[in-house]
PDB file of C-alpha atoms and ligand atoms in Angstrom:
ATOM      1  CA  MET A   1     -13.330  -8.091  -5.720  1.00  0.00           C
ATOM      2  CA  ALA A   2     -13.775  -4.732  -7.348  1.00  0.00           C
ATOM      3  CA  ASN A   3     -17.170  -3.040  -7.394  1.00  0.00           C
ATOM      4  CA  ALA A   4     -18.402  -1.183 -10.441  1.00  0.00           C
ATOM      5  CA  SER A   5     -18.706   2.521  -9.804  1.00  0.00           C
ATOM      6  CA  THR A   6     -18.476   5.924 -11.398  1.00  0.00           C
ATOM      7  CA  SER A   7     -15.511   7.035  -9.408  1.00  0.00           C
ATOM      8  CA  HIS A   8     -16.357  10.435  -8.031  1.00  0.00           C
ATOM      9  CA  GLU A   9     -15.047   9.007  -4.788  1.00  0.00           C
ATOM     10  CA  LEU A  10     -11.494   8.693  -3.600  1.00  0.00           C
ATOM     11  CA  PRO A  11      -9.526   5.610  -4.655  1.00  0.00           C
ATOM     12  CA  ARG A  12      -9.308   3.193  -1.759  1.00  0.00           C
ATOM     13  CA  HIS A  13      -5.961   1.910  -2.972  1.00  0.00           C
ATOM     14  CA  ILE A  14      -3.344   3.904  -4.903  1.00  0.00           C
ATOM     15  CA  ALA A  15      -0.280   2.226  -6.422  1.00  0.00           C
ATOM     16  CA  ILE A  16       2.661   4.306  -7.636  1.00  0.00           C
ATOM     17  CA  VAL A  17       5.640   3.614  -9.900  1.00  0.00           C
ATOM     18  CA  MET A  18       7.993   6.218  -8.439  1.00  0.00           C
ATOM     19  CA  ASP A  19      10.054   6.908 -11.558  1.00  0.00           C
ATOM     20  CA  GLY A  20      12.335   9.770 -12.610  1.00  0.00           C
ATOM     21  CA  ASN A  21      14.833  10.078  -9.749  1.00  0.00           C
ATOM     22  CA  GLY A  22      17.840   9.619 -12.033  1.00  0.00           C
ATOM     23  CA  ARG A  23      16.694  12.282 -14.497  1.00  0.00           C
ATOM     24  CA  TRP A  24      15.894  14.679 -11.660  1.00  0.00           C
ATOM     25  CA  ALA A  25      19.503  14.338 -10.498  1.00  0.00           C
ATOM     26  CA  ARG A  26      21.037  14.497 -13.962  1.00  0.00           C
ATOM     27  CA  ARG A  27      19.278  17.781 -14.689  1.00  0.00           C
ATOM     28  CA  ARG A  28      21.062  19.214 -11.667  1.00  0.00           C
ATOM     29  CA  LEU A  29      24.387  17.600 -12.566  1.00  0.00           C
ATOM     30  CA  LEU A  30      24.128  15.514  -9.405  1.00  0.00           C
ATOM     31  CA  PRO A  31      24.834  11.785  -8.984  1.00  0.00           C
ATOM     32  CA  ARG A  32      21.796   9.528  -9.460  1.00  0.00           C
ATOM     33  CA  ILE A  33      21.766   8.620  -5.777  1.00  0.00           C
ATOM     34  CA  ALA A  34      21.012  12.272  -4.951  1.00  0.00           C
ATOM     35  CA  GLY A  35      17.802  11.827  -6.944  1.00  0.00           C
ATOM     36  CA  HIS A  36      16.943   8.695  -4.977  1.00  0.00           C
ATOM     37  CA  ARG A  37      17.501  10.607  -1.734  1.00  0.00           C
ATOM     38  CA  GLN A  38      15.061  13.279  -2.895  1.00  0.00           C
ATOM     39  CA  GLY A  39      12.745  10.436  -3.838  1.00  0.00           C
ATOM     40  CA  VAL A  40      12.573   9.359  -0.196  1.00  0.00           C
ATOM     41  CA  ASP A  41      11.502  12.908   0.747  1.00  0.00           C
ATOM     42  CA  ALA A  42       8.831  12.828  -1.969  1.00  0.00           C
ATOM     43  CA  LEU A  43       7.594   9.502  -0.619  1.00  0.00           C
ATOM     44  CA  ARG A  44       7.339  10.891   2.912  1.00  0.00           C
ATOM     45  CA  ARG A  45       5.224  13.812   1.614  1.00  0.00           C
ATOM     46  CA  CYS A  46       3.083  11.501  -0.487  1.00  0.00           C
ATOM     47  CA  ILE A  47       2.388   9.149   2.425  1.00  0.00           C
ATOM     48  CA  ARG A  48       1.237  12.090   4.528  1.00  0.00           C
ATOM     49  CA  ALA A  49      -0.927  13.539   1.749  1.00  0.00           C
ATOM     50  CA  CYS A  50      -2.569  10.176   1.017  1.00  0.00           C
ATOM     51  CA  ALA A  51      -3.290   9.548   4.702  1.00  0.00           C
ATOM     52  CA  GLU A  52      -4.744  13.066   5.104  1.00  0.00           C
ATOM     53  CA  ARG A  53      -7.079  12.483   2.157  1.00  0.00           C
ATOM     54  CA  GLY A  54      -8.346   9.210   3.577  1.00  0.00           C
ATOM     55  CA  VAL A  55      -6.692   6.787   1.161  1.00  0.00           C
ATOM     56  CA  GLN A  56      -6.746   3.359   2.803  1.00  0.00           C
ATOM     57  CA  VAL A  57      -3.865   1.675   1.011  1.00  0.00           C
ATOM     58  CA  LEU A  58      -0.761   3.076  -0.695  1.00  0.00           C
ATOM     59  CA  THR A  59       1.549   0.700  -2.580  1.00  0.00           C
ATOM     60  CA  VAL A  60       4.829   2.001  -3.968  1.00  0.00           C
ATOM     61  CA  PHE A  61       7.396   0.458  -6.308  1.00  0.00           C
ATOM     62  CA  ALA A  62      10.798   1.119  -4.759  1.00  0.00           C
ATOM     63  CA  PHE A  63      13.073  -1.493  -6.387  1.00  0.00           C
ATOM     64  CA  SER A  64      12.184  -3.903  -9.167  1.00  0.00           C
ATOM     65  CA  SER A  65      13.450  -7.421  -9.838  1.00  0.00           C
ATOM     66  CA  GLU A  66      15.127  -5.872 -12.891  1.00  0.00           C
ATOM     67  CA  ASN A  67      16.842  -3.030 -10.999  1.00  0.00           C
ATOM     68  CA  TRP A  68      19.664  -5.406  -9.983  1.00  0.00           C
ATOM     69  CA  SER A  69      20.968  -4.786 -13.516  1.00  0.00           C
ATOM     70  CA  ARG A  70      21.916  -1.203 -12.631  1.00  0.00           C
ATOM     71  CA  PRO A  71      25.525  -0.216 -11.909  1.00  0.00           C
ATOM     72  CA  GLN A  72      26.770  -1.850  -8.716  1.00  0.00           C
ATOM     73  CA  ASP A  73      27.267   1.445  -6.893  1.00  0.00           C
ATOM     74  CA  GLU A  74      23.690   2.533  -7.590  1.00  0.00           C
ATOM     75  CA  VAL A  75      22.327  -0.815  -6.346  1.00  0.00           C
ATOM     76  CA  SER A  76      24.367  -0.647  -3.148  1.00  0.00           C
ATOM     77  CA  GLY A  77      23.404   3.019  -2.737  1.00  0.00           C
ATOM     78  CA  LEU A  78      19.723   2.076  -2.957  1.00  0.00           C
ATOM     79  CA  MET A  79      20.163  -0.719  -0.386  1.00  0.00           C
ATOM     80  CA  GLU A  80      21.881   1.701   1.963  1.00  0.00           C
ATOM     81  CA  LEU A  81      19.150   4.277   1.430  1.00  0.00           C
ATOM     82  CA  LEU A  82      16.444   1.744   2.319  1.00  0.00           C
ATOM     83  CA  GLY A  83      18.271   0.866   5.538  1.00  0.00           C
ATOM     84  CA  LYS A  84      18.648   4.516   6.527  1.00  0.00           C
ATOM     85  CA  ALA A  85      15.088   5.373   5.574  1.00  0.00           C
ATOM     86  CA  LEU A  86      13.821   2.566   7.797  1.00  0.00           C
ATOM     87  CA  THR A  87      15.740   3.829  10.814  1.00  0.00           C
ATOM     88  CA  ARG A  88      14.642   7.413  10.249  1.00  0.00           C
ATOM     89  CA  GLU A  89      11.064   6.989   9.041  1.00  0.00           C
ATOM     90  CA  VAL A  90       9.577   4.057  10.956  1.00  0.00           C
ATOM     91  CA  PRO A  91       9.100   6.048  14.206  1.00  0.00           C
ATOM     92  CA  GLN A  92       7.188   8.703  12.210  1.00  0.00           C
ATOM     93  CA  LEU A  93       5.075   6.077  10.461  1.00  0.00           C
ATOM     94  CA  GLN A  94       4.402   4.575  13.851  1.00  0.00           C
ATOM     95  CA  ARG A  95       3.162   7.920  15.197  1.00  0.00           C
ATOM     96  CA  ALA A  96       0.930   8.335  12.150  1.00  0.00           C
ATOM     97  CA  GLY A  97      -0.624   4.897  12.768  1.00  0.00           C
ATOM     98  CA  ILE A  98       0.572   3.522   9.438  1.00  0.00           C
ATOM     99  CA  ARG A  99       0.874  -0.236   8.911  1.00  0.00           C
ATOM    100  CA  LEU A 100       3.932  -1.117   6.892  1.00  0.00           C
ATOM    101  CA  HIS A 101       4.379  -4.189   4.663  1.00  0.00           C
ATOM    102  CA  PHE A 102       7.325  -5.070   2.458  1.00  0.00           C
ATOM    103  CA  VAL A 103       6.416  -6.933  -0.669  1.00  0.00           C
ATOM    104  CA  GLY A 104       8.942  -8.822  -2.776  1.00  0.00           C
ATOM    105  CA  GLU A 105      11.561 -11.565  -2.814  1.00  0.00           C
ATOM    106  CA  ARG A 106      13.589 -11.232   0.376  1.00  0.00           C
ATOM    107  CA  GLN A 107      16.055 -14.084  -0.076  1.00  0.00           C
ATOM    108  CA  ALA A 108      18.303 -11.913  -2.243  1.00  0.00           C
ATOM    109  CA  LEU A 109      18.589  -9.268   0.477  1.00  0.00           C
ATOM    110  CA  SER A 110      21.244  -9.276   3.177  1.00  0.00           C
ATOM    111  CA  GLU A 111      20.386 -10.864   6.500  1.00  0.00           C
ATOM    112  CA  GLY A 112      20.614  -7.483   8.224  1.00  0.00           C
ATOM    113  CA  MET A 113      18.180  -5.998   5.736  1.00  0.00           C
ATOM    114  CA  ARG A 114      15.749  -8.891   6.088  1.00  0.00           C
ATOM    115  CA  HIS A 115      15.827  -8.444   9.841  1.00  0.00           C
ATOM    116  CA  ALA A 116      15.225  -4.683   9.535  1.00  0.00           C
ATOM    117  CA  LEU A 117      12.230  -5.221   7.245  1.00  0.00           C
ATOM    118  CA  ALA A 118      10.696  -7.804   9.582  1.00  0.00           C
ATOM    119  CA  GLN A 119      11.276  -5.526  12.573  1.00  0.00           C
ATOM    120  CA  ALA A 120       9.627  -2.529  10.850  1.00  0.00           C
ATOM    121  CA  GLU A 121       6.619  -4.676   9.988  1.00  0.00           C
ATOM    122  CA  ALA A 122       6.368  -6.046  13.511  1.00  0.00           C
ATOM    123  CA  ASP A 123       6.636  -2.534  14.994  1.00  0.00           C
ATOM    124  CA  THR A 124       3.679  -1.243  12.963  1.00  0.00           C
ATOM    125  CA  THR A 125       1.503  -4.353  12.777  1.00  0.00           C
ATOM    126  CA  GLY A 126      -0.980  -3.184  15.414  1.00  0.00           C
ATOM    127  CA  ASN A 127      -1.616   0.159  13.734  1.00  0.00           C
ATOM    128  CA  ALA A 128      -5.067   0.923  12.395  1.00  0.00           C
ATOM    129  CA  GLY A 129      -4.298   3.705   9.912  1.00  0.00           C
ATOM    130  CA  MET A 130      -3.325   3.591   6.252  1.00  0.00           C
ATOM    131  CA  VAL A 131      -1.605   0.452   4.947  1.00  0.00           C
ATOM    132  CA  LEU A 132       1.698   1.200   3.202  1.00  0.00           C
ATOM    133  CA  ASN A 133       3.101  -1.545   0.963  1.00  0.00           C
ATOM    134  CA  VAL A 134       6.673  -0.983  -0.157  1.00  0.00           C
ATOM    135  CA  CYS A 135       7.510  -3.212  -3.124  1.00  0.00           C
ATOM    136  CA  PHE A 136      11.207  -3.952  -2.914  1.00  0.00           C
ATOM    137  CA  ASN A 137      12.858  -6.562  -5.103  1.00  0.00           C
ATOM    138  CA  TYR A 138       9.391  -7.028  -6.507  1.00  0.00           C
ATOM    139  CA  GLY A 139       8.269  -8.148  -9.951  1.00  0.00           C
ATOM    140  CA  GLY A 140       4.746  -8.900 -11.123  1.00  0.00           C
ATOM    141  CA  ARG A 141       5.914 -12.108 -12.788  1.00  0.00           C
ATOM    142  CA  TRP A 142       7.725 -13.191  -9.636  1.00  0.00           C
ATOM    143  CA  ASP A 143       4.501 -12.600  -7.701  1.00  0.00           C
ATOM    144  CA  ILE A 144       2.367 -14.742 -10.021  1.00  0.00           C
ATOM    145  CA  VAL A 145       4.966 -17.530 -10.013  1.00  0.00           C
ATOM    146  CA  GLN A 146       5.408 -17.545  -6.228  1.00  0.00           C
ATOM    147  CA  ALA A 147       1.621 -17.653  -5.774  1.00  0.00           C
ATOM    148  CA  ALA A 148       1.242 -20.562  -8.221  1.00  0.00           C
ATOM    149  CA  ALA A 149       4.168 -22.402  -6.619  1.00  0.00           C
ATOM    150  CA  ARG A 150       2.632 -22.032  -3.159  1.00  0.00           C
ATOM    151  CA  LEU A 151      -0.661 -23.475  -4.376  1.00  0.00           C
ATOM    152  CA  ALA A 152       1.113 -26.335  -6.168  1.00  0.00           C
ATOM    153  CA  GLU A 153       3.062 -27.147  -3.008  1.00  0.00           C
ATOM    154  CA  ARG A 154      -0.187 -27.425  -1.049  1.00  0.00           C
ATOM    155  CA  GLY A 155      -1.835 -29.384  -3.853  1.00  0.00           C
ATOM    156  CA  ALA A 156      -4.509 -26.653  -3.925  1.00  0.00           C
ATOM    157  CA  PRO A 157      -6.655 -26.106  -7.010  1.00  0.00           C
ATOM    158  CA  ILE A 158      -5.681 -23.128  -9.147  1.00  0.00           C
ATOM    159  CA  THR A 159      -8.603 -20.751  -9.540  1.00  0.00           C
ATOM    160  CA  GLU A 160      -8.729 -16.955  -9.773  1.00  0.00           C
ATOM    161  CA  ALA A 161      -9.732 -16.833  -6.119  1.00  0.00           C
ATOM    162  CA  THR A 162      -7.010 -19.160  -4.802  1.00  0.00           C
ATOM    163  CA  LEU A 163      -4.327 -17.502  -6.911  1.00  0.00           C
ATOM    164  CA  ALA A 164      -5.442 -14.020  -5.791  1.00  0.00           C
ATOM    165  CA  GLY A 165      -5.315 -15.277  -2.202  1.00  0.00           C
ATOM    166  CA  ALA A 166      -1.711 -16.437  -2.602  1.00  0.00           C
ATOM    167  CA  MET A 167      -0.444 -13.223  -4.206  1.00  0.00           C
ATOM    168  CA  ALA A 168       1.775 -10.864  -2.271  1.00  0.00           C
ATOM    169  CA  LEU A 169      -0.946  -8.203  -1.930  1.00  0.00           C
ATOM    170  CA  ALA A 170      -3.708 -10.561  -0.789  1.00  0.00           C
ATOM    171  CA  HIS A 171      -4.109  -8.458   2.371  1.00  0.00           C
ATOM    172  CA  VAL A 172      -5.506  -5.459   0.456  1.00  0.00           C
ATOM    173  CA  PRO A 173      -8.061  -4.832  -2.321  1.00  0.00           C
ATOM    174  CA  ASP A 174      -6.722  -4.342  -5.865  1.00  0.00           C
ATOM    175  CA  PRO A 175      -5.420  -0.847  -6.686  1.00  0.00           C
ATOM    176  CA  ASP A 176      -8.107   1.525  -7.965  1.00  0.00           C
ATOM    177  CA  LEU A 177      -5.555   3.956  -9.356  1.00  0.00           C
ATOM    178  CA  LEU A 178      -2.048   3.306 -10.692  1.00  0.00           C
ATOM    179  CA  ILE A 179       0.118   6.410 -11.006  1.00  0.00           C
ATOM    180  CA  ARG A 180       3.427   6.432 -12.853  1.00  0.00           C
ATOM    181  CA  THR A 181       5.634   9.503 -12.665  1.00  0.00           C
ATOM    182  CA  GLY A 182       8.607  10.231 -14.919  1.00  0.00           C
ATOM    183  CA  GLY A 183       6.830  10.253 -18.272  1.00  0.00           C
ATOM    184  CA  GLU A 184       7.163   6.583 -19.289  1.00  0.00           C
ATOM    185  CA  GLN A 185       3.918   4.877 -20.183  1.00  0.00           C
ATOM    186  CA  ARG A 186       4.601   1.299 -19.195  1.00  0.00           C
ATOM    187  CA  ILE A 187       4.027  -1.082 -16.283  1.00  0.00           C
ATOM    188  CA  SER A 188       7.652  -2.311 -15.973  1.00  0.00           C
ATOM    189  CA  ASN A 189       6.621  -5.606 -14.362  1.00  0.00           C
ATOM    190  CA  PHE A 190       4.769  -3.945 -11.459  1.00  0.00           C
ATOM    191  CA  LEU A 191       1.415  -5.344 -10.264  1.00  0.00           C
ATOM    192  CA  LEU A 192       0.529  -7.395 -13.339  1.00  0.00           C
ATOM    193  CA  TRP A 193      -2.258  -9.398 -11.722  1.00  0.00           C
ATOM    194  CA  GLN A 194      -3.626  -6.758  -9.378  1.00  0.00           C
ATOM    195  CA  CYS A 195      -3.865  -3.909 -11.910  1.00  0.00           C
ATOM    196  CA  ALA A 196      -6.210  -5.791 -14.237  1.00  0.00           C
ATOM    197  CA  TYR A 197      -8.852  -3.087 -13.700  1.00  0.00           C
ATOM    198  CA  SER A 198      -6.913  -0.191 -12.210  1.00  0.00           C
ATOM    199  CA  GLU A 199      -7.271   3.259 -13.719  1.00  0.00           C
ATOM    200  CA  LEU A 200      -3.888   4.255 -15.184  1.00  0.00           C
ATOM    201  CA  TYR A 201      -2.500   7.770 -14.758  1.00  0.00           C
ATOM    202  CA  PHE A 202       0.807   8.823 -16.299  1.00  0.00           C
ATOM    203  CA  THR A 203       2.488  12.122 -15.536  1.00  0.00           C
ATOM    204  CA  ASP A 204       5.710  13.726 -16.783  1.00  0.00           C
ATOM    205  CA  CYS A 205       6.370  14.991 -13.252  1.00  0.00           C
ATOM    206  CA  LEU A 206       9.613  13.403 -12.003  1.00  0.00           C
ATOM    207  CA  TRP A 207       9.133  11.533  -8.734  1.00  0.00           C
ATOM    208  CA  PRO A 208      11.225  13.904  -6.539  1.00  0.00           C
ATOM    209  CA  ASP A 209       8.932  16.754  -7.712  1.00  0.00           C
ATOM    210  CA  PHE A 210       5.710  14.866  -6.935  1.00  0.00           C
ATOM    211  CA  ASP A 211       3.836  16.874  -4.284  1.00  0.00           C
ATOM    212  CA  ALA A 212       0.336  17.222  -2.855  1.00  0.00           C
ATOM    213  CA  ALA A 213      -0.796  19.271  -5.868  1.00  0.00           C
ATOM    214  CA  ALA A 214       0.436  16.553  -8.245  1.00  0.00           C
ATOM    215  CA  LEU A 215      -1.401  13.956  -6.163  1.00  0.00           C
ATOM    216  CA  ASP A 216      -4.577  16.033  -6.291  1.00  0.00           C
ATOM    217  CA  ALA A 217      -4.269  16.280 -10.084  1.00  0.00           C
ATOM    218  CA  ALA A 218      -4.142  12.475 -10.254  1.00  0.00           C
ATOM    219  CA  LEU A 219      -7.127  12.199  -7.903  1.00  0.00           C
ATOM    220  CA  ALA A 220      -9.093  14.677 -10.031  1.00  0.00           C
ATOM    221  CA  ALA A 221      -8.324  12.661 -13.180  1.00  0.00           C
ATOM    222  CA  TYR A 222      -9.443   9.503 -11.374  1.00  0.00           C
ATOM    223  CA  ALA A 223     -12.682  11.175 -10.273  1.00  0.00           C
ATOM    224  CA  GLY A 224     -13.504  11.827 -13.916  1.00  0.00           C
ATOM    225  CA  ARG A 225     -13.130   8.205 -14.989  1.00  0.00           C
ATOM    226  CA  GLU A 226     -16.056   5.867 -15.460  1.00  0.00           C
ATOM    227  CA  ARG A 227     -15.229   2.412 -14.146  1.00  0.00           C
ATOM    228  CA  ARG A 228     -17.338   0.021 -16.111  1.00  0.00           C
ATOM    229  CA  PHE A 229     -15.779  -3.375 -15.362  1.00  0.00           C
ATOM    230  CA  GLY A 230     -17.058  -4.737 -18.644  1.00  0.00           C
ATOM    231  CA  ARG A 231     -20.544  -3.279 -18.327  1.00  0.00           C
ATOM    232  CA  THR A 232     -22.130  -0.420 -20.295  1.00  0.00           C
ATOM    233  CA  SER A 233     -22.592   3.182 -19.176  1.00  0.00           C
ATOM    234  CA  GLU A 234     -26.363   2.647 -19.274  1.00  0.00           C
ATOM    235  CA  GLN A 235     -26.108  -0.272 -16.881  1.00  0.00           C
ATOM    236  CA  LEU A 236     -24.057   1.817 -14.487  1.00  0.00           C
ATOM    237  CA  ALA A 237     -26.596   4.654 -14.647  1.00  0.00           C
ATOM    238  CA  GLN A 238     -29.415   2.218 -13.868  1.00  0.00           C
ATOM    239  CA  ALA A 239     -27.504   0.665 -10.964  1.00  0.00           C
ATOM    240  CA  GLY A 240     -26.773   4.198  -9.662  1.00  0.00           C
ATOM    241  CA  ALA A 241     -30.453   5.200  -9.897  1.00  0.00           C
ATOM    242  CA  ALA A 242     -31.457   2.032  -8.053  1.00  0.00           C
ATOM    243  CA  GLY A 243     -29.128   3.156  -5.256  1.00  0.00           C
TER     244      GLY A 243
HETATM  245  C1  LIG B   1      13.082   5.330 -10.065  1.00  0.00           C
HETATM  246  O1  LIG B   1      13.854   6.328 -10.637  1.00  0.00           O
HETATM  247  C2  LIG B   1      13.732   4.705  -8.874  1.00  0.00           C
HETATM  248  C3  LIG B   1      14.190   3.325  -9.072  1.00  0.00           C
HETATM  249  C4  LIG B   1      13.990   2.621 -10.139  1.00  0.00           C
HETATM  250  C5  LIG B   1      14.917   2.722  -7.993  1.00  0.00           C
HETATM  251  P1  LIG B   1      14.943   6.003 -11.740  1.00  0.00           P
HETATM  252  O2  LIG B   1      16.255   5.767 -11.066  1.00  0.00           O
HETATM  253  O3  LIG B   1      14.489   4.912 -12.633  1.00  0.00           O
HETATM  254  O4  LIG B   1      14.974   7.375 -12.524  1.00  0.00           O
HETATM  255  P2  LIG B   1      15.160   7.562 -14.083  1.00  0.00           P
HETATM  256  O5  LIG B   1      14.077   6.789 -14.771  1.00  0.00           O
HETATM  257  O6  LIG B   1      16.540   7.067 -14.426  1.00  0.00           O
HETATM  258  O7  LIG B   1      15.029   9.033 -14.267  1.00  0.00           O
HETATM  259  C1  LIG B   2      10.398   0.977 -12.458  1.00  0.00           C
HETATM  260  O1  LIG B   2      11.266   1.980 -12.885  1.00  0.00           O
HETATM  261  C2  LIG B   2      10.836   0.461 -11.119  1.00  0.00           C
HETATM  262  C3  LIG B   2      10.726   1.389  -9.996  1.00  0.00           C
HETATM  263  C4  LIG B   2      10.219   2.590 -10.029  1.00  0.00           C
HETATM  264  C5  LIG B   2      11.222   0.874  -8.756  1.00  0.00           C
HETATM  265  P1  LIG B   2      12.448   1.686 -13.904  1.00  0.00           P
HETATM  266  O2  LIG B   2      13.093   2.987 -14.150  1.00  0.00           O
HETATM  267  O3  LIG B   2      13.308   0.593 -13.397  1.00  0.00           O
HETATM  268  O4  LIG B   2      11.645   1.191 -15.186  1.00  0.00           O
HETATM  269  P2  LIG B   2      12.146   0.964 -16.691  1.00  0.00           P
HETATM  270  O5  LIG B   2      13.309   0.033 -16.632  1.00  0.00           O
HETATM  271  O6  LIG B   2      12.544   2.295 -17.247  1.00  0.00           O
HETATM  272  O7  LIG B   2      10.979   0.405 -17.402  1.00  0.00           O
HETATM  273 MG1  LIG B   3      13.419   4.917 -14.347  1.00  0.00          MG
END
């Protein structure tokens, strides 16, 4: 459950729609996959910067349920990139104490990929540092449906609490801040349930260009927001004064 607060503090949980790789590449007359490769580098930097600042949970959108509609060579390029990134990055994440989770429908992925995801999760499960959720073949509607289906299968009552508990991000609090790079101002079927009260931050910065300074700009914008959760500013001021 979210607590009401004037958010001069750091967001506990940041979610990011990492958008703009294709345009980054096109501007350089490079193939789109070159933009995705740079996107992996940007993600590595962002993970480090978030961990250094004390963010507890980082959730990134890497491949949406809808991204299967892209040209076949881009889809296979993205699958290959995920496989390579796992091999290269997991040892570093391990050293940094990061706990990795993959979130999304895995049935559609190859058996080798499913095995690699499970292995990466198992390798980092004992870590006590920042939680990193990588949403891959994820859709917010898929998440709500799979949660409802799980409850129905168990014959469990459907309440906000039971549904929240069956969602794919039940292991972390809801995102405090949702960042989208690349200039679009839409959710694109990301965390529909979990972002009910997240602060939204849109930037024109293309994802491969997103660096620590861009992260700090988002954090500064967040710090200036007043999170009211339905209450009034006066109520928040009174609660603050009461400690
Ligand atoms: C985001 O960048 C990465 C994925 C969706 C996999 P895009 O590939 O959507 O980049 P643009 O929006 O075309 O620039
Ligand atoms: C959202 O980006 C998905 C990811 C960043 C993985 P898209 O580029 O697919 O979003 P739309 O289709 O432009 O809304
Ligand atoms: Mg895009």
